[in-house]
Amino acid sequence: MKSKLFILSILVVTLQAVFAQRTVINPLPQTISTTVDNIAKPKDVRIVGKSDADIVAVNLLQSLFSESNNNKEYTIYIGEKSDRAVRKFRKHIPNKAEGYYLSIEKDKIVIAGHDERGTYYGVQTLKQIMEDEMLPIVTIKDYPDIVARGVVEGFYGTPWTFDDRVRQLKFYGDNKLNTYIYGPKDDPYHRSPNWREPYPADEAKAIEELVDIANQNHVDFVWAIHPGLDIKWTNEDRDFLMDKFEAMYQLGVRAFAVFFDDISGEGVNAEKQAQLLNYVDDNFIKVKGDVIPLTLCPTEYNKSWTNIERGYLPTLGSKLNPSTNIMWTGDRVISDIDTQGLEWVNKHIERNAYIWWNFPVSDYVRDHLLMGPAYGLDTEANDLMSGFMTNPMEFAEASKVAIYSVANYAWNINNYDWMATWENALKNVMPNNYEAFRTFSIHNADLGPNGHGYRRDESWEFKKTAHTYLQNTKIGESDLNISQKVQQEFMKIIMAARALQNSKDNDALIEEITPWLKQFSLLGESGLATTYLQTALMQNDKNTFDKLYNHVKLVKEEMYNISNTLNQNPYQPGVKTGSLVVEPLIDSLLVELSKQYTEKFGEQLPSLANYTPHLIYSNLVQVEKLPIRYLRKVVSISPMLEVLQIPAGGYVGLELVPAQAIVNTKINIGLDEFPNWAAVQVSKDGENWTDYRGELNQHKDWIGGKLFKEYRYIRLINTSNETQESYLKSFEVKTE
């Protein structure tokens, strides 16, 4: 008997593999039973049950077929488990919210949902199967592992446009995501200064339209408010929040969230937060009757910021109404999600965590695109989460690669294959230029150095070859096979960039990534030319080497200009591409080849490699990994978005290498006045410090004037005996 079961399981797996090769279903269903048989897509069908079934599901189904009332036509039965049309199939429907049963047979199709949303998802699966003109004989029983699955538009930077959001909501419906949380940090009516004020009429109308589109795709539109920066904990402010929720309710919103992330001061009080949310829950959410449970983003939203002895999380766990969701980013602000971390937080918040996964959000590395696979998600954690939201980039179309993957993970956690899902995501987003898009994405996956220390693999299919090629160059050897592989990769980069720039496959995506495509093409060109430099040097061809070196210089100058004219945001301006493997390979080759050129021909060459000698000077863990920018003699620390905790004696600053005179300095720590606990100091040796005087300008920037002596160190230090809270919005030093 056991052997028969084993053989049967092998057969089922094999059939599923054959089916999977023909059709990609996202998210991957929980169970698929199929045969090698198939039927031609029916030209006309009779739909039974449409008057009782979910109207959104019926509308979608009718868009897929030509409908006929002839009883002899191929029949499709559709409905929820209690509907007459599908009642006899009820035993096959999974007893799970949003579950469905889909059966395609030679004489009929059955789409039976556990509930209305389940029926809709059954039709969505049928729609994906129908991309082929032939339909497989198949039975699918399916349901999601996590109740709430979707996206939180919660990034800093330019919010998505109306059209972005429309495309997103339709994408969520297609991929069985059921939640969209509206909370862009730069919307002043979501956050300070205008969270107490109603939206202007045109913005209110846009939200109303988006809510309607969300409903058409079975997506819960969750409107979030962020009052913590200036909340007063008065009845008046409480009533302002209630009035704002009521105004959003009148626009059609039936799901709400309150955010207290990235704040300091009065707003961080856990007791007050719990009291406010319980009041809203008891007097608004539950009273309305048609509103889903409330969601809170707490101030301590990751483990590294949590002090259990201080009691913040335990207070929320014990005092916040049990129905309220509590969001969590993991062990750090930017973090993988694992079972151990979930078990830890669930114990303290006394409920399953509602995950806010900060990927592929790039608001702290805005010169990069994060196009790589969505990995680092525990496939044994399906019973430990109440929700899973991905926080995307400000580039809505580019974010779909990760969103597609999260849809798969949150639906079927145990069977999540992040690499296979990534490949399918690329094909879904850019179906006609998949290979070019894959080449671009594989070299635009890492974040570069950043304050959170979170990195991603990049150029993984090329990095071993790149390393070997560089080592060969350093010892003056040439491996024809390796050299050809390197040149082929640079050619692939050039051709991929050009193909995508001219693609009409996804206009919105190409518009978003055009700065990176331009830079990517030049990166490939500079790399290819550098390999020719190596050949010229080995052949003692100085004339060709000189010409090629000048060409690489021109390409590098063009890349520099792109990075200083495009994507000029105030935090991490510029355009970085291939920064983990490809760009360092090119720069390392240029350094090595210049050195060998000097040894061979006795002439010095100007350096073409990107190199910043200056260093972070700080004793704060939050700051020590922040990247440094160097542009036109201005050395700057990349700003932070989160609250900066500075203990007594804590400091943040720069080490200038070599020591040099300072022309001026600009520091902004996000406070209205420069505090008496802070001092700006300079030093030649890091031991003896001199106060550096300055004053605030109208933009609340501390401005320091010219220092004629050369200094190696400059810092802002907390001179008080207590921990202080501030921000790090800018720290810039202009040198001579």
XYZ file of C-alpha atoms in Angstrom:
736
model
C 0.000 0.000 0.000
C 2.783 2.438 0.922
C 4.560 1.782 -2.371
C 1.353 2.545 -4.292
C 0.946 5.818 -2.425
C 4.564 6.689 -3.151
C 4.092 5.990 -6.871
C 0.880 8.052 -6.838
C 2.653 10.998 -5.238
C 5.391 10.830 -7.877
C 2.716 10.853 -10.579
C 0.956 13.887 -9.094
C 4.226 15.817 -8.824
C 5.102 14.919 -12.412
C 1.711 16.047 -13.683
C 2.005 19.280 -11.739
C 5.432 19.880 -13.283
C 4.047 19.362 -16.805
C 1.176 21.700 -15.998
C 3.549 24.277 -14.538
C 5.687 24.301 -17.677
C 2.636 25.153 -19.732
C 0.998 27.682 -17.411
C 2.256 29.850 -14.571
C -0.290 30.473 -11.832
C 0.561 33.166 -9.332
C 0.258 32.674 -6.485
C 0.976 28.970 -6.598
C -2.180 27.032 -5.571
C -2.144 24.837 -2.486
C -3.144 21.692 -4.429
C -3.341 20.916 -8.139
C -4.528 17.642 -9.604
C -4.242 17.370 -13.361
C -3.958 14.920 -16.233
C -2.260 15.065 -19.610
C -5.655 15.729 -21.259
C -6.858 19.136 -22.340
C -9.692 20.761 -24.262
C -9.934 23.662 -26.642
C -11.157 26.879 -25.094
C -14.951 26.935 -25.599
C -16.141 29.559 -28.071
C -19.490 30.009 -26.340
C -20.477 29.121 -22.790
C -23.548 29.046 -20.577
C -22.951 30.551 -17.111
C -25.063 29.078 -14.325
C -25.289 30.850 -10.967
C -24.320 34.342 -12.078
C -27.335 35.997 -10.459
C -26.271 34.841 -6.979
C -22.481 34.804 -7.249
C -20.091 37.632 -6.453
C -20.729 40.339 -9.044
C -17.034 41.211 -9.447
C -16.207 37.549 -10.121
C -19.080 37.235 -12.591
C -18.020 40.377 -14.476
C -14.492 39.045 -14.781
C -15.731 35.649 -15.942
C -17.959 37.219 -18.581
C -14.972 39.136 -19.935
C -13.202 35.829 -20.633
C -15.879 34.093 -22.712
C -18.566 34.691 -25.249
C -21.782 33.956 -23.385
C -24.775 32.033 -24.682
C -28.075 30.958 -23.121
C -28.208 27.760 -25.152
C -28.497 24.787 -22.784
C -26.364 22.729 -25.142
C -23.349 25.006 -24.795
C -20.376 24.298 -22.554
C -21.440 25.127 -18.979
C -19.669 27.098 -16.258
C -21.052 26.868 -12.722
C -20.135 29.739 -10.432
C -21.044 30.746 -6.894
C -20.311 30.712 -3.202
C -20.651 27.552 -1.112
C -24.296 28.194 -0.138
C -25.456 29.073 -3.676
C -27.671 26.587 -5.482
C -25.476 26.500 -8.610
C -22.486 25.028 -6.764
C -24.163 23.398 -3.771
C -23.382 19.855 -4.896
C -19.647 20.757 -5.076
C -19.653 22.165 -1.557
C -17.645 19.295 -0.069
C -14.731 20.155 -2.374
C -14.480 23.802 -1.274
C -11.662 24.416 1.260
C -13.023 25.492 4.628
C -10.774 28.543 4.629
C -11.552 32.234 4.141
C -10.968 33.256 0.506
C -10.583 29.610 -0.519
C -11.996 28.225 -3.726
C -12.529 25.070 -5.753
C -11.842 25.185 -9.503
C -12.512 22.221 -11.756
C -12.063 22.141 -15.524
C -13.604 19.100 -17.163
C -14.481 18.132 -20.726
C -18.111 19.169 -20.286
C -18.016 21.872 -17.601
C -16.080 24.280 -15.395
C -16.900 24.745 -11.716
C -15.792 27.833 -9.774
C -16.971 27.590 -6.162
C -15.764 29.974 -3.495
C -15.786 29.667 0.268
C -16.890 33.308 0.137
C -17.224 36.047 -2.485
C -13.539 36.812 -2.558
C -12.785 33.118 -2.934
C -15.044 32.938 -5.993
C -13.245 35.930 -7.470
C -9.866 34.280 -6.898
C -11.103 31.139 -8.587
C -11.910 33.173 -11.698
C -8.502 34.860 -11.505
C -6.841 31.443 -11.568
C -8.975 30.422 -14.541
C -7.936 33.644 -16.280
C -4.254 32.783 -15.858
C -4.791 29.237 -17.128
C -6.641 30.610 -20.161
C -3.618 32.476 -21.487
C -3.211 29.340 -23.570
C -5.991 28.581 -26.079
C -6.060 25.038 -24.716
C -7.474 24.368 -21.248
C -6.050 21.558 -19.102
C -8.279 19.051 -17.395
C -7.479 20.114 -13.852
C -8.805 20.364 -10.309
C -7.519 23.041 -7.938
C -8.314 23.432 -4.248
C -6.795 26.607 -2.980
C -6.713 29.126 -0.128
C -4.269 31.688 1.347
C -1.982 31.046 4.304
C -2.110 34.644 5.566
C -5.335 36.589 6.020
C -4.116 40.069 4.970
C -1.706 40.198 2.032
C -0.603 43.257 0.165
C 1.252 46.534 -0.003
C 1.777 49.483 2.324
C 2.606 52.651 0.441
C 4.577 53.875 3.418
C 7.837 55.145 1.955
C 9.452 58.577 2.186
C 9.775 60.431 -1.090
C 7.495 61.202 -4.010
C 4.142 59.434 -3.474
C 2.714 57.333 -6.265
C 0.506 59.066 -8.793
C -3.174 58.310 -9.275
C -2.374 56.273 -12.398
C 0.331 54.366 -10.502
C -2.194 53.381 -7.864
C -4.812 52.349 -10.408
C -2.329 49.993 -12.083
C -1.254 48.705 -8.690
C -4.778 47.901 -7.510
C -5.498 45.948 -10.683
C -2.186 44.115 -10.270
C -3.177 43.153 -6.710
C -6.471 41.707 -7.918
C -4.684 39.717 -10.621
C -2.305 38.224 -8.050
C -4.743 37.669 -5.159
C -3.438 40.421 -2.889
C -6.287 41.774 -0.790
C -4.860 44.817 1.011
C -3.521 48.236 0.036
C -2.522 50.539 2.893
C -2.386 54.203 1.920
C 0.260 55.892 4.047
C 2.851 57.814 1.975
C 5.029 59.804 4.356
C 5.050 62.881 2.105
C 1.245 63.250 1.978
C 0.651 66.193 4.381
C -3.005 65.190 4.941
C -1.954 61.726 6.094
C 0.779 63.136 8.324
C 1.832 66.456 9.794
C 1.096 69.236 9.307
C -2.446 68.611 8.013
C -3.620 65.288 9.459
C -6.356 67.200 11.315
C -7.590 68.844 8.110
C -9.901 67.406 5.427
C -8.473 66.676 2.000
C -8.988 69.304 -0.706
C -11.904 68.397 -2.962
C -9.807 67.130 -5.882
C -7.667 64.881 -3.667
C -10.738 63.566 -1.861
C -12.346 62.697 -5.195
C -9.195 60.827 -6.278
C -9.271 58.730 -3.090
C -12.958 57.993 -3.607
C -12.226 56.753 -7.130
C -9.340 54.611 -5.890
C -11.554 53.029 -3.245
C -14.023 52.094 -5.976
C -11.267 50.567 -8.125
C -9.976 48.678 -5.084
C -13.452 47.237 -4.507
C -13.624 46.150 -8.156
C -10.453 44.121 -7.537
C -11.454 42.793 -4.091
C -8.768 44.868 -2.394
C -9.298 46.470 1.029
C -8.281 50.126 0.726
C -6.808 50.919 4.162
C -6.411 54.629 4.851
C -3.719 55.363 7.442
C -3.225 58.459 9.558
C 0.122 59.487 11.101
C -0.564 61.930 13.964
C 2.390 61.226 16.245
C 4.712 64.074 15.287
C 2.521 66.701 16.950
C -0.376 64.911 18.679
C -1.472 66.576 21.939
C -3.265 63.616 23.614
C -6.299 65.823 24.205
C -9.961 65.120 23.555
C -9.778 67.784 20.869
C -7.054 65.936 18.946
C -8.865 62.647 19.473
C -11.984 64.178 17.941
C -9.946 65.563 15.034
C -8.800 62.017 14.282
C -12.342 60.656 14.554
C -13.615 63.389 12.240
C -10.893 62.568 9.706
C -11.816 58.887 9.788
C -15.477 59.776 9.314
C -14.582 61.944 6.322
C -12.671 59.027 4.800
C -15.574 56.705 5.582
C -17.844 59.004 3.580
C -15.430 58.577 0.656
C -16.001 54.824 0.814
C -13.039 53.752 2.965
C -13.838 50.706 5.106
C -10.416 49.969 6.602
C -8.180 52.185 8.744
C -4.715 52.305 10.327
C -2.894 54.589 12.742
C 0.880 55.042 12.393
C 3.197 56.105 15.217
C 6.477 55.204 13.499
C 9.591 57.390 13.227
C 8.579 59.906 15.902
C 9.928 61.210 19.204
C 8.532 63.188 22.112
C 4.977 62.988 23.477
C 3.667 60.769 20.689
C 5.640 57.672 21.777
C 3.583 57.000 24.938
C 2.288 53.409 24.686
C -0.492 53.958 27.247
C -1.808 56.947 25.307
C -1.528 55.140 21.988
C -3.493 52.168 23.320
C -6.166 54.437 24.829
C -6.594 56.317 21.559
C -6.824 53.197 19.388
C -9.215 51.482 21.793
C -11.436 54.545 21.723
C -11.407 54.537 17.913
C -12.036 50.796 17.856
C -14.922 50.932 20.339
C -16.577 54.097 19.024
C -15.931 53.922 15.303
C -14.683 50.577 13.950
C -17.130 48.367 15.839
C -20.007 50.840 15.666
C -19.894 51.110 11.883
C -20.264 47.370 11.456
C -18.846 47.238 7.934
C -15.251 48.199 8.781
C -12.472 45.618 9.087
C -10.221 45.521 12.197
C -7.943 48.455 12.953
C -4.167 48.334 12.356
C -1.432 50.060 14.381
C 2.143 50.767 13.334
C 3.887 51.173 16.705
C 6.846 53.382 17.551
C 8.979 50.395 18.532
C 8.330 48.504 15.321
C 11.472 46.344 15.251
C 13.422 44.334 17.796
C 16.615 46.421 17.685
C 14.658 49.456 18.903
C 12.756 47.612 21.592
C 13.438 47.867 25.308
C 11.174 45.335 26.988
C 12.048 46.682 30.448
C 10.698 50.055 29.366
C 7.432 48.265 28.730
C 6.326 49.712 25.398
C 5.462 46.460 23.562
C 4.077 44.662 26.638
C 1.797 47.656 27.256
C 0.392 47.411 23.754
C 0.088 43.642 24.081
C -1.912 43.749 27.292
C -3.951 46.933 26.816
C -4.659 47.234 23.086
C -7.938 45.633 21.992
C -7.177 42.073 20.800
C -8.749 42.689 17.382
C -6.271 45.448 16.529
C -3.335 44.403 14.343
C 0.198 45.453 15.355
C 2.719 45.967 12.565
C 6.327 44.735 12.788
C 9.349 45.043 10.461
C 11.447 42.267 12.005
C 14.647 42.234 14.021
C 15.673 45.556 12.448
C 14.123 48.359 10.419
C 15.244 46.539 7.280
C 15.232 42.848 8.014
C 14.574 39.325 6.873
C 11.552 37.659 8.476
C 12.171 34.482 10.458
C 10.302 32.200 12.838
C 12.454 33.021 15.851
C 11.852 36.761 15.527
C 8.117 36.278 15.019
C 7.782 34.054 18.066
C 9.635 36.668 20.126
C 7.425 39.591 19.172
C 4.174 37.610 19.228
C 4.840 36.747 22.865
C 5.124 40.424 23.793
C 2.269 41.839 21.706
C -0.008 38.881 22.611
C -1.139 38.346 19.010
C 0.374 37.396 15.672
C 2.485 40.140 14.127
C 1.224 42.033 11.095
C 4.372 42.262 8.997
C 5.517 45.510 7.374
C 8.391 44.164 5.274
C 10.733 46.939 4.222
C 11.565 45.509 0.815
C 11.922 46.647 -1.948
C 11.614 50.124 -0.387
C 14.615 52.260 -1.351
C 13.958 55.563 0.418
C 17.278 55.211 2.261
C 19.255 54.265 -0.894
C 17.476 56.372 -3.498
C 20.266 56.194 -6.040
C 19.683 52.426 -6.374
C 16.921 50.267 -7.832
C 16.120 47.041 -5.977
C 15.133 44.604 -8.717
C 16.405 41.338 -7.249
C 14.575 38.332 -5.779
C 12.448 38.569 -2.641
C 14.311 36.190 -0.337
C 14.941 36.057 3.399
C 11.351 34.999 4.144
C 10.860 32.012 6.446
C 8.842 29.247 4.778
C 7.907 27.710 8.134
C 6.166 30.826 9.492
C 2.652 30.489 8.084
C 0.949 30.278 11.506
C 2.802 33.239 13.031
C 1.584 36.225 11.000
C -1.786 37.975 10.764
C -0.737 40.015 7.759
C 2.137 40.517 5.355
C 2.656 43.886 3.641
C 5.554 44.814 1.401
C 6.739 48.425 1.472
C 7.719 49.266 -2.124
C 9.916 51.764 -3.929
C 8.540 55.094 -5.077
C 8.785 53.509 -8.541
C 5.477 51.669 -8.699
C 6.040 49.587 -11.837
C 9.563 48.559 -10.882
C 8.234 47.473 -7.478
C 5.933 44.925 -9.106
C 8.788 42.420 -9.379
C 8.930 42.152 -5.583
C 5.177 42.580 -5.082
C 4.491 39.631 -7.398
C 6.840 37.527 -5.256
C 5.250 38.621 -1.977
C 1.849 37.643 -3.382
C 3.199 34.131 -3.917
C 4.878 33.920 -0.515
C 1.933 35.163 1.554
C -0.489 32.838 -0.217
C 1.483 29.580 -0.120
C 4.347 29.963 2.333
C 5.619 26.383 2.575
C 6.039 26.061 -1.191
C 7.578 29.479 -1.834
C 10.504 29.278 -4.275
C 11.972 32.771 -4.363
C 14.199 32.290 -7.397
C 11.547 30.660 -9.578
C 9.053 33.310 -8.492
C 11.517 36.081 -9.390
C 11.946 34.656 -12.879
C 8.168 34.507 -13.314
C 7.807 38.046 -11.969
C 10.217 39.388 -14.589
C 8.229 37.662 -17.336
C 4.991 39.018 -15.920
C 6.190 42.619 -15.735
C 8.146 42.628 -19.014
C 6.827 39.689 -21.060
C 8.256 40.602 -24.467
C 11.690 41.737 -23.286
C 12.226 39.288 -20.456
C 15.880 38.432 -21.214
C 16.946 42.081 -21.386
C 14.982 42.883 -18.233
C 16.572 39.929 -16.459
C 20.062 41.155 -17.355
C 19.210 44.610 -16.049
C 17.611 43.293 -12.855
C 20.352 40.836 -11.959
C 22.849 43.725 -11.936
C 20.503 46.089 -10.038
C 19.683 44.116 -6.917
C 21.977 45.318 -4.125
C 21.464 48.454 -2.040
C 25.075 49.551 -1.692
C 26.482 50.576 1.703
C 23.680 51.908 3.912
C 22.931 52.782 7.505
C 20.790 49.696 8.048
C 23.518 47.320 6.907
C 21.029 45.403 4.765
C 22.502 43.989 1.566
C 21.286 41.814 -1.306
C 23.133 39.514 -3.657
C 23.812 40.969 -7.101
C 25.373 39.808 -10.368
C 25.446 36.304 -8.876
C 25.914 34.590 -12.232
C 28.868 36.810 -13.139
C 30.764 37.534 -9.929
C 32.940 34.389 -9.965
C 34.025 35.113 -13.540
C 34.631 38.762 -12.637
C 36.830 37.784 -9.691
C 38.896 35.371 -11.806
C 39.358 37.946 -14.557
C 40.570 40.577 -12.090
C 43.026 38.180 -10.469
C 44.375 37.182 -13.889
C 44.850 40.847 -14.753
C 46.768 41.500 -11.551
C 49.278 38.758 -12.290
C 49.527 39.623 -15.972
C 47.898 36.444 -17.265
C 45.166 36.040 -19.860
C 42.599 33.255 -20.003
C 40.835 33.505 -23.358
C 37.703 31.729 -22.103
C 37.365 33.998 -19.057
C 38.110 37.121 -21.112
C 35.419 36.205 -23.620
C 32.888 35.617 -20.844
C 33.621 39.045 -19.366
C 33.316 40.755 -22.731
C 30.107 38.873 -23.468
C 28.631 40.050 -20.161
C 29.472 43.678 -20.937
C 27.921 43.263 -24.394
C 24.800 41.782 -22.777
C 24.594 44.824 -20.515
C 24.863 47.239 -23.444
C 22.322 45.366 -25.569
C 19.899 44.917 -22.663
C 19.952 48.643 -21.888
C 19.345 49.551 -25.524
C 16.587 46.955 -25.941
C 14.748 48.194 -22.872
C 15.150 51.855 -23.801
C 13.425 51.102 -27.111
C 10.859 48.704 -25.641
C 7.123 49.384 -25.825
C 6.386 46.478 -23.496
C 5.696 48.553 -20.369
C 5.944 52.303 -20.985
C 5.408 53.272 -17.349
C 8.227 50.985 -16.201
C 10.665 52.246 -18.828
C 9.916 55.841 -17.869
C 10.704 55.058 -14.223
C 14.008 53.303 -14.856
C 15.309 55.387 -17.782
C 18.043 57.128 -15.715
C 19.358 53.713 -14.682
C 19.091 52.344 -18.224
C 21.245 55.210 -19.514
C 23.793 54.599 -16.785
C 23.632 50.828 -17.314
C 24.458 51.195 -21.007
C 27.457 53.401 -20.206
C 28.562 50.972 -17.491
C 28.677 48.198 -20.076
C 30.511 50.428 -22.543
C 33.143 51.428 -19.988
C 33.586 47.776 -18.979
C 33.998 46.549 -22.538
C 36.520 49.275 -23.311
C 38.442 48.384 -20.141
C 38.845 44.783 -21.327
C 40.328 46.143 -24.574
C 42.712 48.207 -22.433
C 43.961 45.001 -20.878
C 44.529 43.466 -24.313
C 46.376 46.555 -25.550
C 48.628 46.542 -22.499
C 49.513 42.865 -22.913
C 50.400 43.580 -26.557
C 52.537 46.606 -25.557
C 50.295 48.749 -27.768
C 50.673 52.131 -26.042
C 48.948 54.094 -28.794
C 45.777 51.981 -28.640
C 45.864 51.981 -24.843
C 46.047 55.804 -24.747
C 43.103 56.158 -27.120
C 41.016 53.653 -25.204
C 41.887 55.259 -21.876
C 40.703 58.620 -23.163
C 37.508 56.967 -24.379
C 36.880 55.410 -20.961
C 37.497 58.839 -19.427
C 34.793 60.361 -21.641
C 32.354 57.584 -20.751
C 33.116 58.051 -17.056
C 32.492 61.788 -17.403
C 29.144 61.084 -19.045
C 28.231 58.707 -16.199
C 29.252 61.390 -13.714
C 27.010 63.933 -15.446
C 24.055 61.551 -15.448
C 24.503 60.936 -11.743
C 24.566 64.688 -11.109
C 21.613 65.682 -13.276
C 19.112 62.801 -13.019
C 17.301 61.517 -9.918
C 18.299 64.574 -7.890
C 16.463 63.812 -4.665
C 17.574 65.506 -1.421
C 18.770 62.306 0.289
C 20.789 60.040 -2.001
C 20.895 61.874 -5.334
C 22.304 60.205 -8.408
C 22.141 56.977 -10.363
C 23.993 53.856 -9.209
C 23.947 50.614 -11.185
C 25.923 47.379 -10.974
C 27.456 48.713 -7.770
C 28.238 45.414 -6.015
C 30.207 43.521 -8.698
C 30.331 45.186 -12.111
C 31.304 48.742 -11.192
C 33.942 47.635 -8.616
C 35.386 45.246 -11.228
C 35.775 48.054 -13.756
C 37.263 50.454 -11.213
C 39.662 47.814 -9.865
C 40.769 46.971 -13.412
C 41.394 50.655 -14.154
C 43.508 51.034 -11.007
C 45.514 47.896 -11.816
C 45.960 48.676 -15.512
C 47.051 52.254 -14.737
C 49.649 50.879 -12.345
C 50.935 48.387 -14.933
C 50.964 51.108 -17.603
C 53.171 53.281 -15.384
C 55.540 50.380 -14.729
C 55.732 49.529 -18.434
C 55.870 52.997 -20.041
C 56.994 55.235 -17.181
C 54.020 57.603 -17.414
C 51.412 58.435 -14.757
C 47.726 58.272 -15.692
C 44.902 60.217 -14.003
C 42.751 57.921 -11.890
C 39.383 57.043 -13.411
C 38.166 54.919 -10.510
C 35.527 56.221 -8.116
C 37.060 56.544 -4.691
C 36.060 58.472 -1.579
C 38.802 58.550 1.066
C 36.677 60.227 3.743
C 35.171 58.192 6.592
C 32.256 58.228 9.022
C 33.402 59.340 12.469
C 30.846 58.226 15.064
C 30.337 56.030 18.110
C 26.662 55.435 17.266
C 25.600 52.060 15.855
C 22.762 53.790 13.974
C 25.242 55.911 12.053
C 28.413 53.877 11.583
C 27.261 52.188 8.345
C 25.811 55.259 6.639
C 27.379 55.884 3.224
C 29.394 59.012 2.461
C 28.948 61.146 -0.647
C 31.683 63.284 -2.172
C 30.721 65.741 -4.890
C 32.464 68.955 -5.948
C 34.456 69.122 -2.711
C 31.349 68.630 -0.562
C 31.614 65.640 1.784
C 28.237 64.571 3.159
C 26.673 61.811 5.238
C 23.579 60.204 3.738
C 20.608 61.390 5.822
C 18.574 59.110 8.072
C 14.801 58.806 7.998
C 14.382 57.414 11.508
C 14.784 59.100 14.898
C 18.449 59.350 15.956
C 19.151 58.348 19.574
C 22.295 60.110 20.860
C 23.434 58.982 24.326
C 25.535 61.165 26.600
C 28.900 61.612 24.883
C 27.545 60.217 21.630
C 28.692 61.885 18.434
C 28.304 61.789 14.678
C 30.648 63.328 12.152
C 33.295 62.915 9.475
C 36.957 62.070 9.265
C 38.505 64.060 6.406
C 41.340 62.232 4.682
C 43.710 63.986 4.457
C 43.147 66.811 6.953
C 42.087 69.993 5.164
C 40.632 73.449 5.604
C 36.846 73.670 5.890
C 35.052 76.290 3.771
C 31.642 75.845 5.404
C 29.439 73.262 7.108
C 25.687 72.573 7.110
C 24.043 70.382 9.760
C 20.316 69.786 10.180
C 19.093 67.615 13.061
C 15.395 68.274 12.505
C 14.796 70.580 15.481
C 13.347 74.093 15.453
C 16.248 75.433 17.521
C 19.823 74.258 17.832
C 19.738 72.546 21.262
C 21.924 73.501 24.183
C 22.903 69.853 24.635
C 24.675 69.792 21.256
C 28.066 71.137 20.256
C 29.860 71.095 16.913
C 33.586 70.509 17.278
C 36.681 70.080 15.102
C 39.986 68.371 15.815
C 43.322 67.690 14.179
C 44.038 64.463 16.055
C 40.719 63.162 17.418
C 41.772 63.942 20.992
C 41.952 67.717 21.303
C 38.712 69.432 20.251
C 37.802 73.023 19.425
C 34.234 74.363 19.359
C 33.051 75.331 15.887
C 30.617 78.268 16.016
C 27.606 78.625 13.760
C 23.971 79.714 13.628
C 20.612 78.517 12.291
C 19.306 79.834 8.982
C 15.653 80.139 7.913
C 15.635 76.458 6.885
C 16.681 75.336 10.408
C 20.143 74.399 9.120
C 23.086 74.993 11.428
C 25.672 76.833 9.294
C 29.332 77.023 10.238
C 31.746 79.390 8.499
C 35.241 79.047 7.090
C 38.038 77.493 9.144
C 41.484 78.418 7.860
C 43.392 75.711 9.705
C 43.363 72.133 8.463
C 41.255 69.697 10.482
C 40.845 65.947 10.183
C 37.742 65.486 12.318
C 34.407 67.279 12.640
C 31.547 66.079 14.817
C 28.262 66.958 16.500
C 28.348 65.683 20.096
C 25.807 65.349 22.900
C 27.420 67.217 25.794
C 24.586 66.528 28.249
C 24.296 63.657 30.713
C 21.155 62.181 29.120
C 20.182 60.468 25.885
C 18.767 62.950 23.384
C 16.514 62.403 20.386
C 16.904 64.200 17.077
C 17.143 63.459 13.372
C 19.991 63.487 10.888
C 18.607 65.345 7.905
C 21.939 66.663 6.642
C 25.623 66.768 7.558
C 27.688 68.428 4.831
C 31.224 69.770 4.864
C 32.669 71.785 1.992
C 36.462 71.618 1.781
C 38.998 73.721 -0.053
